[in-house]
CSV table of N, CA and C in Angstrom, one decimal:
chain,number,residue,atom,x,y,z
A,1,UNK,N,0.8,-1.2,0.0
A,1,UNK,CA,0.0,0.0,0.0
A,1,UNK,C,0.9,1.3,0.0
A,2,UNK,N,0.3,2.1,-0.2
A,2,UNK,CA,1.1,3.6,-0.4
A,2,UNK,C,0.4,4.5,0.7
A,3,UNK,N,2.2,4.7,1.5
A,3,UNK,CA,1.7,6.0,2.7
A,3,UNK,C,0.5,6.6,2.2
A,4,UNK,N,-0.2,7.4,2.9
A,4,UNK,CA,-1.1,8.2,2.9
A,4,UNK,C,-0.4,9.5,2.5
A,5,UNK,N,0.5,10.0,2.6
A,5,UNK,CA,1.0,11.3,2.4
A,5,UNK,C,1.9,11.4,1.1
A,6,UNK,N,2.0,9.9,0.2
A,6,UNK,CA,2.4,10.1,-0.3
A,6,UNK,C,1.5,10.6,-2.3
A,7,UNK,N,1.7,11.2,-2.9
A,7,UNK,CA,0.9,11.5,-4.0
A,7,UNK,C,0.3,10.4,-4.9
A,8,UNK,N,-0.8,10.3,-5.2
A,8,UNK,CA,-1.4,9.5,-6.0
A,8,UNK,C,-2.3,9.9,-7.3
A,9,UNK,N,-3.1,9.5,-7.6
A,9,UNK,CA,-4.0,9.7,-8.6
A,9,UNK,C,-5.1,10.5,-8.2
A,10,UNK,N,-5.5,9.7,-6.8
A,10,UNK,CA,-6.3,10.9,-6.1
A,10,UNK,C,-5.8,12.2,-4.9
A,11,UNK,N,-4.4,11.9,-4.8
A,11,UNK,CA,-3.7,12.7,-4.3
A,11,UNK,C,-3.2,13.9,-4.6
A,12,UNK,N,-3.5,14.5,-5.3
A,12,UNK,CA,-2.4,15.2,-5.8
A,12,UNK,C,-1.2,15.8,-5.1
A,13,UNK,N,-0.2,15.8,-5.6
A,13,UNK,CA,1.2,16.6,-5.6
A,13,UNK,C,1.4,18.1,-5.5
A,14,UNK,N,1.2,18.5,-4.3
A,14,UNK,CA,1.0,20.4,-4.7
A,14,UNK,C,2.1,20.4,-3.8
A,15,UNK,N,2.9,21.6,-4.2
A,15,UNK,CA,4.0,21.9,-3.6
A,15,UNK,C,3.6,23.3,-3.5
A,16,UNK,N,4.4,24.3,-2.5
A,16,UNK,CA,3.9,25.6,-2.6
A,16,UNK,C,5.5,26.4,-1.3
A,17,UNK,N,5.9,27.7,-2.0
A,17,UNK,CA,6.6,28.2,-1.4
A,17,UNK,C,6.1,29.3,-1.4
A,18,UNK,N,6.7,30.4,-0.6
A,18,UNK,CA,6.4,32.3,-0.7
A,18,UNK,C,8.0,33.1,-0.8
A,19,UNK,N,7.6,33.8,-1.3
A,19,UNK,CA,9.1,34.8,-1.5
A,19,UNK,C,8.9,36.6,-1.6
A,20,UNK,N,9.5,37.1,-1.3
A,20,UNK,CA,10.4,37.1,0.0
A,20,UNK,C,10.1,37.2,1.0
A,21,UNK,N,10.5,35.8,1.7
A,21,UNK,CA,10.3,35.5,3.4
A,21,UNK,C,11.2,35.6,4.1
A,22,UNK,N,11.9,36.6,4.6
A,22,UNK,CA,10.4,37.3,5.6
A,22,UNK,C,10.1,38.1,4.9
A,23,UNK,N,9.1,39.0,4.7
A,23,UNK,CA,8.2,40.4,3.5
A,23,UNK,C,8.3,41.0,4.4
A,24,UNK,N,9.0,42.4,3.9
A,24,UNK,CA,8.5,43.9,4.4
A,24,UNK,C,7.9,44.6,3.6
A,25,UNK,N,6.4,44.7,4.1
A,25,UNK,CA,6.0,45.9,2.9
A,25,UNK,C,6.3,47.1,2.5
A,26,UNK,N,7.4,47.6,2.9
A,26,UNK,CA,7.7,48.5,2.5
A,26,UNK,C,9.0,48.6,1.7
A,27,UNK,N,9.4,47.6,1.8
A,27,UNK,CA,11.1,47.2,0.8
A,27,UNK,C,9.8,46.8,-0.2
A,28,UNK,N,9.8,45.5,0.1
A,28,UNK,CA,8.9,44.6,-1.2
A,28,UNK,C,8.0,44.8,-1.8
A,29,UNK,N,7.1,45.1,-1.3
A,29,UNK,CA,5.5,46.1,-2.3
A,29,UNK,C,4.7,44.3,-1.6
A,30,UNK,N,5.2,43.1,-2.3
A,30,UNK,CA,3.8,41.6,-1.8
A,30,UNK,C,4.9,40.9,-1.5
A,31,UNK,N,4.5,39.5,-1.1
A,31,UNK,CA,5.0,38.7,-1.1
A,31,UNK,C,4.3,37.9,-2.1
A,32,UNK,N,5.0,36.8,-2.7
A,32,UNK,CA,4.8,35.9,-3.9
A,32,UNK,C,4.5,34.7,-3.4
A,33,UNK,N,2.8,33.7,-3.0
A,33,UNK,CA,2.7,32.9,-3.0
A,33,UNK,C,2.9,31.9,-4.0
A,34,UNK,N,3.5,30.9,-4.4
A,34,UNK,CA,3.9,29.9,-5.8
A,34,UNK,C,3.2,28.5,-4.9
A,35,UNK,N,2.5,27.8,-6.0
A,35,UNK,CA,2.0,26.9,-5.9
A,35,UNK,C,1.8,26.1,-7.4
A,36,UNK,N,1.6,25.0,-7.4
A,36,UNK,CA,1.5,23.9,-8.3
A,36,UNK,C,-0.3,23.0,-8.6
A,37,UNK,N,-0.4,23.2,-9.3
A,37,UNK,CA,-1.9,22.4,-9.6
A,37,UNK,C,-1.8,21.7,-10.7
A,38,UNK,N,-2.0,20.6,-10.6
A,38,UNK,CA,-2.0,19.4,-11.6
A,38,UNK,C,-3.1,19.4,-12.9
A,39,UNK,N,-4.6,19.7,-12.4
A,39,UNK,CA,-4.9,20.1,-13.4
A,39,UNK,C,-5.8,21.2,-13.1
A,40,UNK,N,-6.7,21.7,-14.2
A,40,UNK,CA,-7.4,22.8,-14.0
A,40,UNK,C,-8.4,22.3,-13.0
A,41,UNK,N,-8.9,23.1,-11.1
A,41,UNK,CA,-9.8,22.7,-10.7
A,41,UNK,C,-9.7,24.3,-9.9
A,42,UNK,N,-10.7,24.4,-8.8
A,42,UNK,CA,-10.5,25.5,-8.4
A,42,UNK,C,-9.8,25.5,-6.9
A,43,UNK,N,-9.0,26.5,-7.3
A,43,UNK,CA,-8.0,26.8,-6.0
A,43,UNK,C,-8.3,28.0,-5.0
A,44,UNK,N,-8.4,27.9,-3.3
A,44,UNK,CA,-8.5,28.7,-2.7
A,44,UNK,C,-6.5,29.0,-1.7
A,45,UNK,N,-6.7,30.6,-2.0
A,45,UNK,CA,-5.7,30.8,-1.6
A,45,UNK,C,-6.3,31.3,0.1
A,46,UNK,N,-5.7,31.0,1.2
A,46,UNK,CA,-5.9,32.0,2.5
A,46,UNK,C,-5.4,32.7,3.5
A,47,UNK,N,-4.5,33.1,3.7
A,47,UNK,CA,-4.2,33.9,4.7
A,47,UNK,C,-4.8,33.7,6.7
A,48,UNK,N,-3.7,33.3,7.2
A,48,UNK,CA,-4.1,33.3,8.7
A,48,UNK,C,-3.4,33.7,9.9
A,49,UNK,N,-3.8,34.6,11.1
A,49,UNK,CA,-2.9,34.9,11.8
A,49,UNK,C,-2.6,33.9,12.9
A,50,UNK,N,-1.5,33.5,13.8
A,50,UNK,CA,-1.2,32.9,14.4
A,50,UNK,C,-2.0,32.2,15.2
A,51,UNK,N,-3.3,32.8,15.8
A,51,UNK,CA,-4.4,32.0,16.0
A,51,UNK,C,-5.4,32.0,14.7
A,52,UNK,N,-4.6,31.3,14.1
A,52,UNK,CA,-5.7,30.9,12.8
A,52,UNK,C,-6.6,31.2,12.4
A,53,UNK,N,-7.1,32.6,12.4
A,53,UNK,CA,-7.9,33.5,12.2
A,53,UNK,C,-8.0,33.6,11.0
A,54,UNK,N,-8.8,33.3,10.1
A,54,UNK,CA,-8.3,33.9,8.5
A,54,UNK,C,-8.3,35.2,8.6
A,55,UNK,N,-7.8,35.8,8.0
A,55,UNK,CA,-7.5,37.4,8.0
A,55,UNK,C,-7.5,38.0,6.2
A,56,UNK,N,-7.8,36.9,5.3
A,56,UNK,CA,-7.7,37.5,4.0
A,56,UNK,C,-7.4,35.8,3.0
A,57,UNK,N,-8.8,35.6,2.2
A,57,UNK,CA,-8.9,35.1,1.0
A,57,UNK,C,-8.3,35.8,0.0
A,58,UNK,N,-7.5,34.9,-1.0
A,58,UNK,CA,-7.1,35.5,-2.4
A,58,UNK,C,-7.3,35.1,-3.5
A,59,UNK,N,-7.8,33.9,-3.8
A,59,UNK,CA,-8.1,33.5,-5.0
A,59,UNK,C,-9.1,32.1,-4.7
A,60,UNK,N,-9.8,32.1,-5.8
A,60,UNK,CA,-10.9,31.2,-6.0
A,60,UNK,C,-11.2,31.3,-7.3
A,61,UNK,N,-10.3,30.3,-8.0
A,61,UNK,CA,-10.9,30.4,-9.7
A,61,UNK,C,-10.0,28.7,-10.1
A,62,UNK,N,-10.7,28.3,-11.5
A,62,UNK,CA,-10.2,26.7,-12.0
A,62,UNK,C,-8.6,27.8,-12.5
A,63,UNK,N,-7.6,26.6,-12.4
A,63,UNK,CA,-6.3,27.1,-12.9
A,63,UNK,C,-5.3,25.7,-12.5
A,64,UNK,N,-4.6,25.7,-13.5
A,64,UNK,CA,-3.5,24.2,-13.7
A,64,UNK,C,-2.1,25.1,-13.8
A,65,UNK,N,-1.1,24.2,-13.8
A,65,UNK,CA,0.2,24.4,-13.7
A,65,UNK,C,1.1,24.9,-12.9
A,66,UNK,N,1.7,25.8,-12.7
A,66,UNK,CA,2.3,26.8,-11.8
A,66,UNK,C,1.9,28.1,-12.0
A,67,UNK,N,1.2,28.3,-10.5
A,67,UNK,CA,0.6,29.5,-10.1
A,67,UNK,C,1.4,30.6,-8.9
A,68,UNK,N,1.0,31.8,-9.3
A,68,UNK,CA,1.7,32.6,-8.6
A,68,UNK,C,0.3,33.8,-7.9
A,69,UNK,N,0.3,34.2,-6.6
A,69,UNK,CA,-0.2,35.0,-6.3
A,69,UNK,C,0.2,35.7,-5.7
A,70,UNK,N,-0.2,37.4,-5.4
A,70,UNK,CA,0.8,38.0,-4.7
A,70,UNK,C,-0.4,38.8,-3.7
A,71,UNK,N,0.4,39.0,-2.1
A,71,UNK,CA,-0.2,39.6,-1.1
A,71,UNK,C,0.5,40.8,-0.6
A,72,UNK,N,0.0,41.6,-0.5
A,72,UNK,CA,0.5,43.1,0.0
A,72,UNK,C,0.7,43.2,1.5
A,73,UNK,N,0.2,42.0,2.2
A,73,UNK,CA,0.2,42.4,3.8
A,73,UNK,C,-0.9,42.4,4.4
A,74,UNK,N,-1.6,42.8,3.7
A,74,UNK,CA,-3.3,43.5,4.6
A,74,UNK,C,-4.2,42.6,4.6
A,75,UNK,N,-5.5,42.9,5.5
A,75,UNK,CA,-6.2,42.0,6.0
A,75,UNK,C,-7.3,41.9,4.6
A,76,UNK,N,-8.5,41.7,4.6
A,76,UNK,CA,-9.7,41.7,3.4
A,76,UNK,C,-9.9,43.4,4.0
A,77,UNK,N,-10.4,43.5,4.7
A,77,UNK,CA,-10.7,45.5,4.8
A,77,UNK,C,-9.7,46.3,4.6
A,78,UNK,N,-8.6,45.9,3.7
A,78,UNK,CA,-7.6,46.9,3.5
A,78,UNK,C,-6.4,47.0,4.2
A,79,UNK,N,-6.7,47.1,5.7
A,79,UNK,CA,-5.9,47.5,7.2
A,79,UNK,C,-4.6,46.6,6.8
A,80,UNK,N,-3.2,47.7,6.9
A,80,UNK,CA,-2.2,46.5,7.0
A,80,UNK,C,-2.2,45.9,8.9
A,81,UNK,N,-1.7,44.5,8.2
A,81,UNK,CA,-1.4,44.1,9.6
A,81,UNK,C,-0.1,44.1,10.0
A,82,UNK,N,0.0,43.7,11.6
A,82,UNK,CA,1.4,44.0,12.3
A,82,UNK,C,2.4,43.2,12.1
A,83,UNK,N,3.4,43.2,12.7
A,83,UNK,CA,4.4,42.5,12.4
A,83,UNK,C,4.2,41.0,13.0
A,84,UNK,N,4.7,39.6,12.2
A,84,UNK,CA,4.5,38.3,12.6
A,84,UNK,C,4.3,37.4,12.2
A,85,UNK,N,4.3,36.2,12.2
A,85,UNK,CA,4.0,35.0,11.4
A,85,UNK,C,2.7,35.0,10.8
A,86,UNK,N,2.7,35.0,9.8
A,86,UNK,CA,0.9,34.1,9.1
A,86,UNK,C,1.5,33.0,8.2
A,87,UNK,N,0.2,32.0,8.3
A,87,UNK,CA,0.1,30.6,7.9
A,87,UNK,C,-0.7,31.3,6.9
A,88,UNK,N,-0.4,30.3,5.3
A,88,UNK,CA,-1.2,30.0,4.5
A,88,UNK,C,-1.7,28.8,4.0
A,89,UNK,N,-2.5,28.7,3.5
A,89,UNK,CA,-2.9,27.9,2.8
A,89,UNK,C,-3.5,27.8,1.6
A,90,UNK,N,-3.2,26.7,0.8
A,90,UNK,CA,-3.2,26.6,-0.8
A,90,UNK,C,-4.6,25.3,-0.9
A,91,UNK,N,-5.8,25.3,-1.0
A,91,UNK,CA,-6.8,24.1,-1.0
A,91,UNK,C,-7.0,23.8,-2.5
A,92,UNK,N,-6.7,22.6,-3.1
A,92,UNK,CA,-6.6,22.2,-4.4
A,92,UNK,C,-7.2,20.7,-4.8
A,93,UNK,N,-8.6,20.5,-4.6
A,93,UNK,CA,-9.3,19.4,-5.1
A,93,UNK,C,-9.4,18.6,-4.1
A,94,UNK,N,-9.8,19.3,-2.5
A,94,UNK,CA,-9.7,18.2,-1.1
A,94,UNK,C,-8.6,18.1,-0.6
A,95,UNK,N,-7.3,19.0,-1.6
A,95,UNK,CA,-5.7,18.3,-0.5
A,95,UNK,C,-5.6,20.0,-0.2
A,96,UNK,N,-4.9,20.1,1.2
A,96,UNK,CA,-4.4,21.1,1.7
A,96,UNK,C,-3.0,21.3,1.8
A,97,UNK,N,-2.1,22.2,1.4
A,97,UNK,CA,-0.6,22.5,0.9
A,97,UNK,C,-0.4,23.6,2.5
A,98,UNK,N,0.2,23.9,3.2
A,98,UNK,CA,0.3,24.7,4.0
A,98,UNK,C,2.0,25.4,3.9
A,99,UNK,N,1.9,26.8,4.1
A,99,UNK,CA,3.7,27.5,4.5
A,99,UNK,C,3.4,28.6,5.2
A,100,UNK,N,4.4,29.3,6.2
A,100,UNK,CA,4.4,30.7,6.6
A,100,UNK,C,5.1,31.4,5.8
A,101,UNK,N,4.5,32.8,6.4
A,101,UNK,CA,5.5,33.8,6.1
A,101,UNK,C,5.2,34.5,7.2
A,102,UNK,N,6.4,35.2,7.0
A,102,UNK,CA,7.1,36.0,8.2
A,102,UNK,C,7.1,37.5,7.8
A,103,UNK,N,5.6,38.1,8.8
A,103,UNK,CA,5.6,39.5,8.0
A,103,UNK,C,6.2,40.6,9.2
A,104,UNK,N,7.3,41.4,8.6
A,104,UNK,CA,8.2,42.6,9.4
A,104,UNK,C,7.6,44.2,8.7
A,105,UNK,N,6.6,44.6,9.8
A,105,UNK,CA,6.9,46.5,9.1
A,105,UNK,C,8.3,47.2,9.2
């Protein structure tokens, strides 16, 4: 049998990194989520603060291959946020991809 964590048919393969980690918005302008989708389905990007608060959705559309999104910092009402870790997350057909970034004002 095959691990459970390892990629299958019904598994897919998503890999996902951010750059530049740590982001300062004000050197950098976003940071660059990169992620991988096998084939066209729909992908939710999300944003969360240390207590796993979502603090900002970014994308929700069908899209395959290597994807790139970019985040300015700020919450969904605009408001930049403070300095600190957020968790993201990449949801791609039932499988969830997870990375931080490390955000510095």
């Amino acid at each position: 049998p095959v691990p459970p964590d390892e990629p299958t048919e019904q598994v897919p393969d998503v890999e996902t990194y951010a750059y530049p980690n740590p982001f300062v918005p004000s050197r950098d302008g976003v940071v660059r989520i990169v992620y991988d989708v096998p084939e066209p389905q729909t992908v939710e990007v999300n944003i969360f603060d240390f207590g796993m608060n979502r603090v900002r959705t970014l994308r929700e559309e069908e899209s395959d291959g290597r994807q790139e999104i970019a985040w300015d910092g700020t919450d969904a009402s605009g408001l930049r946020l403070p300095t600190g870790t957020y968790l993201y997350t990449v949801e791609v057909g039932g499988t969830t991809v997870r990375g931080k970034i490390l955000l510095s004002n």
